Coordinates of C-alpha atoms and ligand atoms in Angstrom, one line a residue:
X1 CA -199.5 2.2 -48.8
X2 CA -199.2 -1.1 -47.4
X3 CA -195.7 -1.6 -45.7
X4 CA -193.2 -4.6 -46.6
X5 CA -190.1 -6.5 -45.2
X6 CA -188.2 -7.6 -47.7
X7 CA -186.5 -11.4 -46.7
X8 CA -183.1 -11.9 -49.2
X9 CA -182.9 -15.2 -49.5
X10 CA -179.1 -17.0 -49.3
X11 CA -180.5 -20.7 -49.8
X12 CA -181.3 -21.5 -46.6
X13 CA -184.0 -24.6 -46.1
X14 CA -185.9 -21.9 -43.6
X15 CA -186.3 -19.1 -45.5
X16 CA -190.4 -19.6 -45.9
X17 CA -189.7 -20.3 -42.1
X18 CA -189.2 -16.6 -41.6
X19 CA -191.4 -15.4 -44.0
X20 CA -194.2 -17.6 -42.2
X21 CA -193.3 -16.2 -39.2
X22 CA -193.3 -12.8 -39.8
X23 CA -197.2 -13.0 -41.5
X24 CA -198.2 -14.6 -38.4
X25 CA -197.0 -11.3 -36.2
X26 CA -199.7 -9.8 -38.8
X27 CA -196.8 -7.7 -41.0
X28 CA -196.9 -8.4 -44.7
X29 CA -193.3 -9.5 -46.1
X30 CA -191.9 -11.2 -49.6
X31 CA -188.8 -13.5 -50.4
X32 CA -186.4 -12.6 -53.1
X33 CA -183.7 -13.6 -54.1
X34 CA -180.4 -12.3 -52.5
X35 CA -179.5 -10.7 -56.3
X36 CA -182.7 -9.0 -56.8
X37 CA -181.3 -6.4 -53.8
X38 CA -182.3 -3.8 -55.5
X39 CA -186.0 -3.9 -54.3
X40 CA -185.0 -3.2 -50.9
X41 CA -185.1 0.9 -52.2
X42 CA -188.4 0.7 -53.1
X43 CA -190.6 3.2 -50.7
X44 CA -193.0 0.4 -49.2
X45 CA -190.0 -1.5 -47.9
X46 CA -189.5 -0.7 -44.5
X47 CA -186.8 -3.6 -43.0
X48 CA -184.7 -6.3 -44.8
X49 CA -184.4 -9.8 -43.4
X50 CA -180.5 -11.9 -44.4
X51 CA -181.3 -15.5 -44.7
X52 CA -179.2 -18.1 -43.6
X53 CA -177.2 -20.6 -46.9
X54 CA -175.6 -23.4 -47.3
X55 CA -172.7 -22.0 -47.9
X56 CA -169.8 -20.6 -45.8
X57 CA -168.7 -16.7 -46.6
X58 CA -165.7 -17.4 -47.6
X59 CA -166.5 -20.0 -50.4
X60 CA -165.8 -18.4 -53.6
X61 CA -169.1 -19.7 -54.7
X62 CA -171.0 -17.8 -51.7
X63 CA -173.8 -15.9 -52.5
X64 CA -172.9 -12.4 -51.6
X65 CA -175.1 -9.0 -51.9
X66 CA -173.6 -5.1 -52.1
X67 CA -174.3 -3.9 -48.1
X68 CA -173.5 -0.7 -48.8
X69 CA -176.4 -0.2 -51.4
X70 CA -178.5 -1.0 -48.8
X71 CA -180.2 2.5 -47.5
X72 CA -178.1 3.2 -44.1
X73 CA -181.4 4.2 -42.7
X74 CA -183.2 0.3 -43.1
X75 CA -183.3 -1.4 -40.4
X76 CA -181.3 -4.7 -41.5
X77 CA -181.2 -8.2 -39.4
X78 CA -179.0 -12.0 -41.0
X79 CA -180.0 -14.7 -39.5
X80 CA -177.3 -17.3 -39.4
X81 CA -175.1 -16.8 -42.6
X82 CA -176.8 -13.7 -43.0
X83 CA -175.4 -12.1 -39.7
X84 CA -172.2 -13.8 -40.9
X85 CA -171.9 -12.0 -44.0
X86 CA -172.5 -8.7 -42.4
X87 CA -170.1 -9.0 -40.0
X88 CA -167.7 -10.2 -42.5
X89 CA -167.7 -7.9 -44.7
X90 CA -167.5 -5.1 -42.5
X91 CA -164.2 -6.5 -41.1
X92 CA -164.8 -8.6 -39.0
X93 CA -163.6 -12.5 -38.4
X94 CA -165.8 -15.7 -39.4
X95 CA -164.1 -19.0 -38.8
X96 CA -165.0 -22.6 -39.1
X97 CA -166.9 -23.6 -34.9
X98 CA -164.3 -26.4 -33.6
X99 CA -167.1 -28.2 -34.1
X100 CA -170.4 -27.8 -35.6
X101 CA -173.4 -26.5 -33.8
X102 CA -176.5 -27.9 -34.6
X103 CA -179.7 -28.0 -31.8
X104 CA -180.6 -26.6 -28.8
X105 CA -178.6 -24.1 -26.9
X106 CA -179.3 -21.6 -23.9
X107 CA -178.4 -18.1 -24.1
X108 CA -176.2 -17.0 -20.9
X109 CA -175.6 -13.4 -21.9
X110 CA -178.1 -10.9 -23.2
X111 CA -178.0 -7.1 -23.5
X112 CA -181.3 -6.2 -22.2
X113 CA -181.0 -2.5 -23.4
X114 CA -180.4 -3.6 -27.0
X115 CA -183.8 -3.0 -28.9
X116 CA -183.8 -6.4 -30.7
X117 CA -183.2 -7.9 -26.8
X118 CA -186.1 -6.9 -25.4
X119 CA -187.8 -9.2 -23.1
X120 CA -185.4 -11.7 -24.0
X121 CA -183.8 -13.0 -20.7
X122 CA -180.6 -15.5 -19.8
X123 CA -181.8 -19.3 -20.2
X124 CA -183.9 -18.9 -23.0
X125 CA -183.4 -21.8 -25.5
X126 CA -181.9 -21.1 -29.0
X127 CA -182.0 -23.0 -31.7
X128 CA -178.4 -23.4 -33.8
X129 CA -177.8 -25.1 -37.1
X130 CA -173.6 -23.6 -38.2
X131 CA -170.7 -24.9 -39.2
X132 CA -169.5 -21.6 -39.4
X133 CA -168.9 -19.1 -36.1
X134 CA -168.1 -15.8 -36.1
X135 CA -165.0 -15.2 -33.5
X136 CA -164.7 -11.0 -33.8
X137 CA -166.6 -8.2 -34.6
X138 CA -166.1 -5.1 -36.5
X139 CA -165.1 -2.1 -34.4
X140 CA -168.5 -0.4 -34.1
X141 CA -170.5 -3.7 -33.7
X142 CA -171.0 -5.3 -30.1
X143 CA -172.4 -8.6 -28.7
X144 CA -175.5 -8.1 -27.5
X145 CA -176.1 -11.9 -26.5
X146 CA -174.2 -15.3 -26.5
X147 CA -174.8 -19.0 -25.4
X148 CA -172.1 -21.1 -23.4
X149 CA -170.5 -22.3 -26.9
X150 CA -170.8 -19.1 -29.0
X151 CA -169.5 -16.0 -27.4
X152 CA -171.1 -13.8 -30.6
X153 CA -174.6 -15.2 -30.5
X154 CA -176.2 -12.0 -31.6
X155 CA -174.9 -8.2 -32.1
X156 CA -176.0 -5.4 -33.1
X157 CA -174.4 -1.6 -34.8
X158 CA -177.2 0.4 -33.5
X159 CA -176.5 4.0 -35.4
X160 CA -176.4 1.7 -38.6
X161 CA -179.1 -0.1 -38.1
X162 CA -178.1 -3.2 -38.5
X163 CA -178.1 -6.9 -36.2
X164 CA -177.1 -9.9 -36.6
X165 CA -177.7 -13.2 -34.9
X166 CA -176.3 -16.5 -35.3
X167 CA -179.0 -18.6 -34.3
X168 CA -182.2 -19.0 -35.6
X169 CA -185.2 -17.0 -34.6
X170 CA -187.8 -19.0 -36.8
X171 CA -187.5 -22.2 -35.9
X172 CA -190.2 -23.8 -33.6
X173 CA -187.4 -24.8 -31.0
X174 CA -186.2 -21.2 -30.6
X175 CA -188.5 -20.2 -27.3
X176 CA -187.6 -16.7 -27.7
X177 CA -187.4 -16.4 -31.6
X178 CA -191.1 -14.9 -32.2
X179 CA -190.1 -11.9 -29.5
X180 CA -186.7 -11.3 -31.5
X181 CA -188.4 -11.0 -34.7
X182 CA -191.2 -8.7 -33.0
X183 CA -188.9 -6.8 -31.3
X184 CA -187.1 -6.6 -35.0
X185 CA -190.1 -5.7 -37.3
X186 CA -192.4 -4.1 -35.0
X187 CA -190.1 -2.0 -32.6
X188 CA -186.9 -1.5 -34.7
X189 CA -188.8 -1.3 -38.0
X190 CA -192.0 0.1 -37.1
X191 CA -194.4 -2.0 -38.7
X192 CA -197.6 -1.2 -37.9
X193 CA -199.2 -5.4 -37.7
X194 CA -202.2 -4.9 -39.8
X195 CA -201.8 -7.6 -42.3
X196 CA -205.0 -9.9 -41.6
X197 CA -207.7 -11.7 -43.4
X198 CA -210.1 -9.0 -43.0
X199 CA -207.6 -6.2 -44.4
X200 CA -206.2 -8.6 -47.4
X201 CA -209.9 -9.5 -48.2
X202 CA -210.9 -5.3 -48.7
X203 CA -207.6 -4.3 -50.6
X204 CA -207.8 -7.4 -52.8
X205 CA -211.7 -6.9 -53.3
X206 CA -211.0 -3.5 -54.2
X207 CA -207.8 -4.0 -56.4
X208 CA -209.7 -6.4 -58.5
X209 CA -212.6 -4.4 -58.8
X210 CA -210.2 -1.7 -61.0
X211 CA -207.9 -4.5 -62.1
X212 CA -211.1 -6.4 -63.7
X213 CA -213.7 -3.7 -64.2
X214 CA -216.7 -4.9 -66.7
X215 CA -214.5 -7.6 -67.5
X216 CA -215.8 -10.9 -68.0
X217 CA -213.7 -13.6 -66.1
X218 CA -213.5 -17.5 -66.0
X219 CA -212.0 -19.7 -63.6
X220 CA -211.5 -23.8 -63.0
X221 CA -212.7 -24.6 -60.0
X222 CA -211.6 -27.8 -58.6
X223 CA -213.1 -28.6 -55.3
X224 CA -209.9 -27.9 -53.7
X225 CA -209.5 -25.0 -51.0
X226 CA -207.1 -22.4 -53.3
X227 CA -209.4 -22.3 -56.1
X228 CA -212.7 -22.2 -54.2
X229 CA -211.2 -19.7 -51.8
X230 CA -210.3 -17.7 -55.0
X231 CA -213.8 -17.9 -56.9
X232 CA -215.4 -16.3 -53.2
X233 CA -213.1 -13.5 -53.6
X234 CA -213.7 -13.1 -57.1
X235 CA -217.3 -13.2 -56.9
X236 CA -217.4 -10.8 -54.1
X237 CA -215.2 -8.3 -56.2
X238 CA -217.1 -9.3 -59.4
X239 CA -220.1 -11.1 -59.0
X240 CA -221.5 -12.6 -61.9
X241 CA -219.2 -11.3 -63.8
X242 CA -217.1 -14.9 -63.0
X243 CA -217.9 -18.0 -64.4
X244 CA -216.5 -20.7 -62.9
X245 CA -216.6 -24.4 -64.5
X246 CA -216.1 -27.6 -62.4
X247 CA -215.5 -30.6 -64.5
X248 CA -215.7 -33.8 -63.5
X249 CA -213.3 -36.3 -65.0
X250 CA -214.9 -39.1 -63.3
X251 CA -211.9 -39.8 -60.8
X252 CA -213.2 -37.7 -57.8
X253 CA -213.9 -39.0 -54.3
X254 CA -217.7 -40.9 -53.6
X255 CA -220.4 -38.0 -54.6
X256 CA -217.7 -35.2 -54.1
X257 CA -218.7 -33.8 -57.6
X258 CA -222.6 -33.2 -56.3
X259 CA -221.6 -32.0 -52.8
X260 CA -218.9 -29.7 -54.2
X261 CA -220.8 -28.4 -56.5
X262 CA -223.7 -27.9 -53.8
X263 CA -220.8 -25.9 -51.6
X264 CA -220.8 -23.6 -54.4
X265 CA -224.4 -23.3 -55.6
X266 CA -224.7 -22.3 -51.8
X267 CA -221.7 -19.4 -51.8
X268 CA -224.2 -18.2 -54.6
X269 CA -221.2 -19.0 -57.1
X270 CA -222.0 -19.0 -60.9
X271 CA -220.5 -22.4 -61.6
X272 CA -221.0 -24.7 -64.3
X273 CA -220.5 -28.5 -64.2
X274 CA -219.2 -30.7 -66.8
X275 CA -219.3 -34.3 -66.5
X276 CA -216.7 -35.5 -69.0
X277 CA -215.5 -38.9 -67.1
X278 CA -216.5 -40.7 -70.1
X279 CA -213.9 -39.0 -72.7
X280 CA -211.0 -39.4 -69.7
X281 CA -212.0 -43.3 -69.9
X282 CA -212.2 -43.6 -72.9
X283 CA -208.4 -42.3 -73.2
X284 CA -207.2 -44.0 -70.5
X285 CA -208.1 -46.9 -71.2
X286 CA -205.4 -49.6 -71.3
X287 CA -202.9 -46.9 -69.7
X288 CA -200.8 -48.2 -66.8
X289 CA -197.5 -45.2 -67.2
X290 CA -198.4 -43.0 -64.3
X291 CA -196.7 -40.6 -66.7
X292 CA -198.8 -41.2 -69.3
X293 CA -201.8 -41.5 -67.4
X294 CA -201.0 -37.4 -65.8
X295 CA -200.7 -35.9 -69.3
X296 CA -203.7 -37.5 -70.9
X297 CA -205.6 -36.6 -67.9
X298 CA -203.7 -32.9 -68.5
X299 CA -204.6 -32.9 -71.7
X300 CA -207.9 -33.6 -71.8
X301 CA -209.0 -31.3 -68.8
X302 CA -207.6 -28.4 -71.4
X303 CA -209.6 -29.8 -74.1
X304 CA -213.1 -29.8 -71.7
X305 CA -212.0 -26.4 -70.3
X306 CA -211.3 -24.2 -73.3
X307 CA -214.4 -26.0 -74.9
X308 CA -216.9 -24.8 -72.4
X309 CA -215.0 -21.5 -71.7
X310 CA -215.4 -20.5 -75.4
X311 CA -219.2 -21.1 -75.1
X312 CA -219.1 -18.1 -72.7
X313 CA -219.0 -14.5 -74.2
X314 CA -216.4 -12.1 -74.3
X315 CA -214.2 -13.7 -71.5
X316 CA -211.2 -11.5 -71.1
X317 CA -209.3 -13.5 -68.3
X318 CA -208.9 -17.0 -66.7
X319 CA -208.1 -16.7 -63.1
X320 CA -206.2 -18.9 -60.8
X321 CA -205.8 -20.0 -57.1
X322 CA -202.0 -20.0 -57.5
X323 CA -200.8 -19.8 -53.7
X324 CA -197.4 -17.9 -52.3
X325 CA -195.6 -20.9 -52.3
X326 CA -196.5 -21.6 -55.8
X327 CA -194.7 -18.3 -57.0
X328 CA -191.4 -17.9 -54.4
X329 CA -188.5 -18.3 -57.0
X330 CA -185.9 -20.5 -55.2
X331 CA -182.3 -20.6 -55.4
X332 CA -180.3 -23.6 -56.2
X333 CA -177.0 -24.1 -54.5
X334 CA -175.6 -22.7 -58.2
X335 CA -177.5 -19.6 -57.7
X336 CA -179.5 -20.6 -60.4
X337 CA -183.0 -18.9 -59.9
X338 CA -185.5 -21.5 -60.2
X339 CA -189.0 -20.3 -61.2
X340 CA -191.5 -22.7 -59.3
X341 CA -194.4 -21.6 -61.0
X342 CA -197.0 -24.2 -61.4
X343 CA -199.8 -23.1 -63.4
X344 CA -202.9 -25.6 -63.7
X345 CA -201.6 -27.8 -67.4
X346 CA -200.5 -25.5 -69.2
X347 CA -204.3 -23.3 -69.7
X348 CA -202.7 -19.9 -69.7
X349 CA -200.4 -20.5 -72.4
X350 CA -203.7 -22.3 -74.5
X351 CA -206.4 -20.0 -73.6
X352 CA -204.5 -16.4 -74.7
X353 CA -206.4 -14.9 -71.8
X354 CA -205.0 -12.3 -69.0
X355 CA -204.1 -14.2 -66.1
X356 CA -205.5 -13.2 -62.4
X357 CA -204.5 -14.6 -59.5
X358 CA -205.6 -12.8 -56.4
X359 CA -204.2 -15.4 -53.9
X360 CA -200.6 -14.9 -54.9
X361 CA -199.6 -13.4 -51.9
X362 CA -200.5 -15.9 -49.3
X363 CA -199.5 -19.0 -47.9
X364 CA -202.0 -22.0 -47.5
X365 CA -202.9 -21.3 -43.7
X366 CA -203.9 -17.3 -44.5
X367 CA -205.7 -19.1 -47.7
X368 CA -207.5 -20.7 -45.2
X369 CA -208.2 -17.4 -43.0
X370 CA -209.6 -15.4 -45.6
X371 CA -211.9 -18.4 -46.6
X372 CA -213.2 -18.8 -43.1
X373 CA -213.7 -14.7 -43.0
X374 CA -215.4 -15.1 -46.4
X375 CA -218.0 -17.4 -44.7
X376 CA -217.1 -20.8 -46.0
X377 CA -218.3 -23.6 -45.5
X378 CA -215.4 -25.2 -42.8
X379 CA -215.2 -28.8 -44.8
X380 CA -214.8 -26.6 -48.1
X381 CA -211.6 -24.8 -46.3
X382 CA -210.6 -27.8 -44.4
X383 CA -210.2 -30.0 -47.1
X384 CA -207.3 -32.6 -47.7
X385 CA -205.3 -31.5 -50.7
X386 CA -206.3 -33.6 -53.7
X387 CA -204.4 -34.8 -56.5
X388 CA -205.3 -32.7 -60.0
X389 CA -205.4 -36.3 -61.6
X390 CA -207.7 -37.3 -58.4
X391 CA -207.9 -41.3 -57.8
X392 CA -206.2 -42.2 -61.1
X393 CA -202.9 -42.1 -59.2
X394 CA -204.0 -43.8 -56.8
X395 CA -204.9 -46.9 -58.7
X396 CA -201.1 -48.5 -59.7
X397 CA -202.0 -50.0 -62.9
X398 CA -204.9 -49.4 -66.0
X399 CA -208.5 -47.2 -64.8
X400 CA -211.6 -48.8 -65.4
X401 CA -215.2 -47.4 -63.9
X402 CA -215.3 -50.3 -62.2
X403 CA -212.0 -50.0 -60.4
X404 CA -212.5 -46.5 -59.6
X405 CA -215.7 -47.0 -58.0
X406 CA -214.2 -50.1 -55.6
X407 CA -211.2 -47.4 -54.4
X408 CA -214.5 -44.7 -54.1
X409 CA -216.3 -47.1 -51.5
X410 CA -212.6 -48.2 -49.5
X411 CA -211.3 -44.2 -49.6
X412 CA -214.8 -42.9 -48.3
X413 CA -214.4 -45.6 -45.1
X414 CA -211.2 -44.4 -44.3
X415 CA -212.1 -40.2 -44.7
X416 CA -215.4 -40.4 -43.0
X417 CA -213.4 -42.6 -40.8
X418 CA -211.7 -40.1 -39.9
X419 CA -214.1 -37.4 -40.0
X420 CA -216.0 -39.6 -37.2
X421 CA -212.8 -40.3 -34.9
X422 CA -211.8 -36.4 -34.9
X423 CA -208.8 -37.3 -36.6
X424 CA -209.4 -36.0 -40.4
X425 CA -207.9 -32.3 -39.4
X426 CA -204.7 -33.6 -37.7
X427 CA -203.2 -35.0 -41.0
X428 CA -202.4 -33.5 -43.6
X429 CA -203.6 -35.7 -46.5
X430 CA -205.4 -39.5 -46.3
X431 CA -206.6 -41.5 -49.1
X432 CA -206.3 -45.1 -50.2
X433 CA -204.8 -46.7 -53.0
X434 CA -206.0 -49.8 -55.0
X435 CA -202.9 -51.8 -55.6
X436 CA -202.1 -54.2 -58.6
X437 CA -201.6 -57.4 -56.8
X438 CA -204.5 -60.0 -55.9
X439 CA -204.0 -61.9 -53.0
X440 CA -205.7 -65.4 -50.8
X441 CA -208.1 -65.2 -48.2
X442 CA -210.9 -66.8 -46.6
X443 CA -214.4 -65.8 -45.7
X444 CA -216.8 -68.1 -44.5
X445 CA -216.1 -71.3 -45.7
X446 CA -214.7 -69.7 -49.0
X447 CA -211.8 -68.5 -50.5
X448 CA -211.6 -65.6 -52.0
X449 CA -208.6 -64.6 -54.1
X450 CA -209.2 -60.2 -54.6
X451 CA -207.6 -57.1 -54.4
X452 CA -205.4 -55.1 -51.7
X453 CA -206.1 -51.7 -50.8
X454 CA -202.9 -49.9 -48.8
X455 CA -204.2 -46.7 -46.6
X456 CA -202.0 -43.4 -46.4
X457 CA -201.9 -40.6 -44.3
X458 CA -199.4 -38.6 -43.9
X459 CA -198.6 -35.1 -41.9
X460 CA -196.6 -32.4 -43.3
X461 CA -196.9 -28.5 -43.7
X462 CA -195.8 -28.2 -46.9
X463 CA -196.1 -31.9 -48.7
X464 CA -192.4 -30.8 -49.4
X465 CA -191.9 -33.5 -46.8
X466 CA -194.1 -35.6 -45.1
X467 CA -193.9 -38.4 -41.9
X468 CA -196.6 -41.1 -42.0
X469 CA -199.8 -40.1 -39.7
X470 CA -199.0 -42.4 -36.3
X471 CA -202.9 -43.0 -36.5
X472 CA -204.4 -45.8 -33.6
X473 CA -204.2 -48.9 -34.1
X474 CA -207.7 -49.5 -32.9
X475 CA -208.8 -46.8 -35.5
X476 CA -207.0 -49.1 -38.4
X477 CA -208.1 -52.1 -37.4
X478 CA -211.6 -50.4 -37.2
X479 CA -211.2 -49.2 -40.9
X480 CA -209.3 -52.4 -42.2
X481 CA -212.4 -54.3 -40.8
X482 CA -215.0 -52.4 -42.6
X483 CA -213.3 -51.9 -46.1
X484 CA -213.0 -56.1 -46.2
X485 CA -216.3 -56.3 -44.9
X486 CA -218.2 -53.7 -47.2
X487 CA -216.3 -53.2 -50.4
X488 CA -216.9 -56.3 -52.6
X489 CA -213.6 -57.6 -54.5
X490 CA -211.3 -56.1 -51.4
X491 CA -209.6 -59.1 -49.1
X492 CA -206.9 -57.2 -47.8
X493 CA -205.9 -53.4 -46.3
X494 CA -202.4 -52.1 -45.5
X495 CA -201.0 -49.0 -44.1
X496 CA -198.1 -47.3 -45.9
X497 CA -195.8 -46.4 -43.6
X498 CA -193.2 -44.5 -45.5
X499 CA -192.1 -41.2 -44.7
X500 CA -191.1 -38.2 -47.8
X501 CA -188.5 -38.4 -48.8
X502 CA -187.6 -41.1 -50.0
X503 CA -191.3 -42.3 -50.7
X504 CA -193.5 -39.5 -52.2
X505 CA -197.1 -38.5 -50.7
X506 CA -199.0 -40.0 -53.5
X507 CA -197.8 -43.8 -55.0
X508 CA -197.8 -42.9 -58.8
Ligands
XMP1 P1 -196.0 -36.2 -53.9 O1 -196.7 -37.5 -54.4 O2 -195.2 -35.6 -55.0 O3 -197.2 -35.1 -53.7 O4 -195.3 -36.3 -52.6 C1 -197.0 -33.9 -53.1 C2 -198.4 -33.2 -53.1 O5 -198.8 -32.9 -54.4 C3 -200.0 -33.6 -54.7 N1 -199.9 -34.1 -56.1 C4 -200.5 -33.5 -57.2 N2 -201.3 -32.5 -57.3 N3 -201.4 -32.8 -59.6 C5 -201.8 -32.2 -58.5 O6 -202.6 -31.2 -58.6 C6 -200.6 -33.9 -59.6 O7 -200.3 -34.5 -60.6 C7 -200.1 -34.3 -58.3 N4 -199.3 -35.2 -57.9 C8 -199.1 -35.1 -56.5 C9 -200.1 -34.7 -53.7 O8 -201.5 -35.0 -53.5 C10 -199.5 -34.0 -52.5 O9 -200.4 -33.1 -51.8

């Protein structure tokens, strides 16, 4: 049986953070909500994580759980809010900090026999983000480590299991947070670390295998890394039993449709191609709402789909690269639960087919692991994300083939650009955008009056936000120089430099 922590989520902006971090000490764990408590019983679960929340525990509104229902036996540890709550509730104080704590701090008291302590030492930076303080605890509680500012930095009731600390252990800036969380889910909860690529890749081969049986399956395949990482696994599990089906809607990068589908031709993958770019101009033609533009493009991908999925025989399922992130239901500060399912334009609910999504457990980075153990290509797992409605949001304005093939020729520049300079895997996302405007210049002895082409890159980890890649100048200049130079009907290149929020990744 394949043993879980179970994080309860409060709201907190870092609840992933945790989750994240506790995958990467190689121990499988899932976010729920803080009102689904009741999964914490179930006999897989072997240590519950409290997230922090925006709110304080004494707001009315505050998101609050049943402790007691929680087996005495399971290890628990709240982070932040979460360790505030606990103490609360069993009796003890929380008041608002004199003033609030946010950044760095040093701890300058540990317990070095407490189990959650271990190897953690006095100096050791912490990272604090509280308005809230917790200034006594219950009876049977004690501190097992504090900071200058906050005498209760962390405690711990060690016949009941349960710890608390007030910083957080997931952030980046806490040096010592990935030993606390070891020493919490390893030591104190006994995990036994064997969540890896290699051990996800059998269990999943093997649970599709009797999930699927002589099932026939069919999958979109989209050149991106979730569903390409998702046909591998398939096909291992079910060989040609999967049909997968590419389409091109004539908005892809320069010759990504004929390498992509050469990637997969190579993985041995039964794919089919479909070039349908000429039914997607033919509806967008004229088009300029970016609205618009993203449901016709929606629209008609279902249309090609289901058309050449119903040419196949008895197909019993459509699966899907739907990622972790895809499927965490996140809490609004009104404790509404807020399904963020995002499922490829509505094909499930069209198609009437059972729906298989082997990936759902993992984030994008172990995505990426178990594509690199399933022997793929590196440029097929290292891939920017892509937009579904690929370069037609990128052009502000109508399509035309002959506008999408002038941003082809300025976007390939600036990826292999970057591929050349080394500096394609340290953003997240690059492209370029063909803007609306026409502008003067000169060349030669002529003027030429033609289009401008911004640039974006940006860095991230989740696209949830996003800062604008600080890429050299010399490398821009480089780029700016040879899009002018080589793409006819382009006088002018600029770089977006606009972080998320308030600008989004893509411009439409
Ligand atoms: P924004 O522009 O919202 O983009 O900051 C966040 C991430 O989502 C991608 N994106 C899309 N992906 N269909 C998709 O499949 C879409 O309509 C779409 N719009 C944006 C974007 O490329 C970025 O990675």
């Amino acid at each position: 049986m394949r043993q879980k922590i179970i994080i309860l989520d409060f709201g907190s902006q870092t609840t992933q953070l945790i989750a994240r971090r506790v995958r990467e000490l190689n121990v499988y764990c899932e976010i729920l909500p803080y009102n689904r408590q009741e999964a914490v019983n179930a006999p897989d679960v072997i240590g519950v994580i409290l997230s922090g929340s925006p709110f304080s525990v004494y707001d009315p509104a505050a998101f609050k759980i049943d402790l007691g229902a929680i087996p005495s036996d399971m290890p628990v540890l709240g982070i932040c809010y979460g360790a505030q709550f606990m103490a609360y509730r069993n009796g003890g104080k929380v008041e608002p900090a004199p003033s609030r704590e946010y950044g760095r701090a040093h701890l300058n008291h540990v317990d070095a026999n407490d189990p959650l302590m271990k190897d953690i030492h006095p100096g050791m930076q912490v990272w604090m983000s509280h308005g809230d303080t917790i200034t006594a605890l219950p009876d049977n509680f004690k501190i097992i480590a504090s900071t200058e500012d906050v005498a209760i930095g962390a405690y711990a009731d060690t016949t009941m299991k349960r710890w608390g600390v007030q910083f957080h252990p997931e952030v980046h800036h806490s040096q010592c947070g990935m030993d606390i969380l070891r020493n919490f889910v390893v030591d104190i909860c006994g995990a036994r670390q064997d969540w890896n690529a290699d051990a996800f890749i059998d269990s999943t081969v093997a649970a599709l295998r009797s999930q699927l049986g002589d099932d026939k399956v069919v999958l979109g395949l989209s050149g991106g890394v979730d569903s390409s990482v998702a046909a591998v696994l398939l096909n291992r599990a079910i060989g040609h039993n999967l049909t997968c089906i590419f389409v091109d809607h004539g908005m892809l990068r320069k010759n990504e449709f004929n390498q992509v589908m050469a990637d997969y031709q190579g993985l041995g993958l039964n794919v089919i191609g479909v070039d349908a770019s000429a039914k997607f101009f033919a509806d967008l033609a004229g088009v300029t709402d970016p609205e618009k533009k993203r449901k016709i493009i929606g629209r008609d991908f279902i249309e090609v789909f289901d058309e050449e999925a119903h040419k196949l025989k008895d197909i019993k399922w459509l699966a899907q690269g739907t990622i972790y992130p895809d499927c965490i239901e996140s809490l609004s500060i009104t404790g509404t639960v807020i399904k963020s399912h995002h499922n490829v334009g509505g094909l499930p609910e069209k198609m009437n087919l059972k729906l298989c999504e082997p990936l759902r457990l993992l984030f994008k980075d172990e995505v990426r692991a178990v594509g690199h153990q399933l022997g793929m290509p590196e440029r097929l797992i290292k891939r920017h994300p892509f937009p579904g409605p690929g370069l037609a949001v990128r052009i502000l304005g109508d399509i035309t083939p002959e506008k999408v093939a002038v941003l082809q020729e300025a976007d390939d520049i600036f990826i292999q650009g970057l591929r050349d300079s080394g500096l394609y895997d340290q953003v997240w996302q690059a492209g370029a955008i063909l803007l609306p405007v026409q502008s003067v210049g000169v060349m030669g002895d002529e003027r030429t009056y033609e289009r401008a082409v911004a640039l974006r890159a940006v860095t991230s980890t989740d696209a949830m936000t996003a800062d604008w890649a600080h890429l050299p100048y010399e490398f821009l200049a480089r780029v700016s120089n040879d899009i002018i130079n080589k793409v006819r009907g382009v006088n002018r290149v600029c770089y977006d430099i606009s972080s998320k929020p308030p600008a989004t990744i893509e411009w439409e």
